[in-house]
């Protein structure tokens, strides 16, 4: 296991956790911001997978799911 995988995993979980107030709150980011973030985070997750950084891929998926929740909450 690479130490970089652990560091990236912690950071990705931190980013997902930072979205919690937005998920619970009334104000949401624009749908286009959510969609672009999902697309770009997915590209990063694929890049991590090609490097076999599996902890990072899993953690990145939590951020993608959190942004997906925000996307579908936006009316």
Short mmCIF file of C-alpha atoms in Angstrom, two decimals:
data_model
loop_
_atom_site.label_atom_id
_atom_site.label_comp_id
_atom_site.label_asym_id
_atom_site.label_seq_id
_atom_site.Cartn_x
_atom_site.Cartn_y
_atom_site.Cartn_z
CA UNK A 1 0.00 0.00 0.00
CA UNK A 2 1.27 3.40 -0.96
CA UNK A 3 1.20 6.16 1.62
CA UNK A 4 -0.10 8.50 -1.09
CA UNK A 5 -3.22 6.33 -1.43
CA UNK A 6 -3.97 6.82 2.27
CA UNK A 7 -3.39 10.58 2.13
CA UNK A 8 -5.61 10.98 -0.95
CA UNK A 9 -8.29 8.79 0.65
CA UNK A 10 -8.36 10.95 3.78
CA UNK A 11 -8.58 14.12 1.69
CA UNK A 12 -11.39 12.72 -0.47
CA UNK A 13 -13.39 11.67 2.59
CA UNK A 14 -12.77 15.16 3.98
CA UNK A 15 -14.19 16.74 0.81
CA UNK A 16 -17.27 14.51 1.00
CA UNK A 17 -17.74 15.33 4.69
CA UNK A 18 -17.44 19.05 3.94
CA UNK A 19 -20.56 18.78 1.75
CA UNK A 20 -22.71 17.62 4.66
CA UNK A 21 -23.92 21.15 5.58
CA UNK A 22 -24.91 21.77 1.96
CA UNK A 23 -26.79 18.47 1.77
CA UNK A 24 -28.68 19.28 4.98
CA UNK A 25 -29.14 23.01 4.28
CA UNK A 26 -31.67 24.85 2.17
CA UNK A 27 -29.25 26.55 -0.19
CA UNK A 28 -27.83 24.31 -2.92
CA UNK A 29 -25.18 24.91 -5.58
CA UNK A 30 -26.28 25.26 -9.19
CA UNK A 31 -27.13 22.02 -10.99
CA UNK A 32 -24.47 22.75 -13.60
CA UNK A 33 -21.82 23.05 -10.87
CA UNK A 34 -22.89 19.72 -9.40
CA UNK A 35 -22.89 18.00 -12.78
CA UNK A 36 -19.45 19.31 -13.80
CA UNK A 37 -18.03 18.35 -10.42
CA UNK A 38 -19.43 14.82 -10.76
CA UNK A 39 -17.93 14.48 -14.24
CA UNK A 40 -14.50 15.75 -13.19
CA UNK A 41 -14.41 13.70 -9.98
CA UNK A 42 -15.29 10.62 -12.04
CA UNK A 43 -12.31 11.31 -14.31
CA UNK A 44 -10.09 11.57 -11.23
CA UNK A 45 -11.52 8.28 -9.87
CA UNK A 46 -10.74 6.54 -13.18
CA UNK A 47 -7.21 7.93 -13.02
CA UNK A 48 -6.81 6.60 -9.49
CA UNK A 49 -8.08 3.20 -10.65
CA UNK A 50 -5.50 3.04 -13.43
CA UNK A 51 -2.84 3.66 -10.78
CA UNK A 52 -4.38 0.94 -8.58
CA UNK A 53 -5.05 3.43 -5.76
CA UNK A 54 -8.16 1.54 -4.63
CA UNK A 55 -8.62 3.37 -1.32
CA UNK A 56 -8.62 6.64 -3.21
CA UNK A 57 -11.12 5.32 -5.74
CA UNK A 58 -13.51 4.31 -2.95
CA UNK A 59 -13.15 7.61 -1.16
CA UNK A 60 -13.60 9.55 -4.40
CA UNK A 61 -16.83 7.65 -4.97
CA UNK A 62 -18.18 9.04 -1.70
CA UNK A 63 -17.56 12.56 -2.98
CA UNK A 64 -19.26 11.68 -6.26
CA UNK A 65 -22.28 10.34 -4.37
CA UNK A 66 -22.42 13.45 -2.16
CA UNK A 67 -22.39 15.71 -5.23
CA UNK A 68 -25.01 13.46 -6.81
CA UNK A 69 -27.26 13.97 -3.80
CA UNK A 70 -26.85 17.73 -4.17
CA UNK A 71 -27.59 17.47 -7.89
CA UNK A 72 -30.87 15.68 -7.29
CA UNK A 73 -31.84 17.95 -4.36
CA UNK A 74 -31.59 21.03 -6.56
CA UNK A 75 -34.98 22.00 -7.97
#
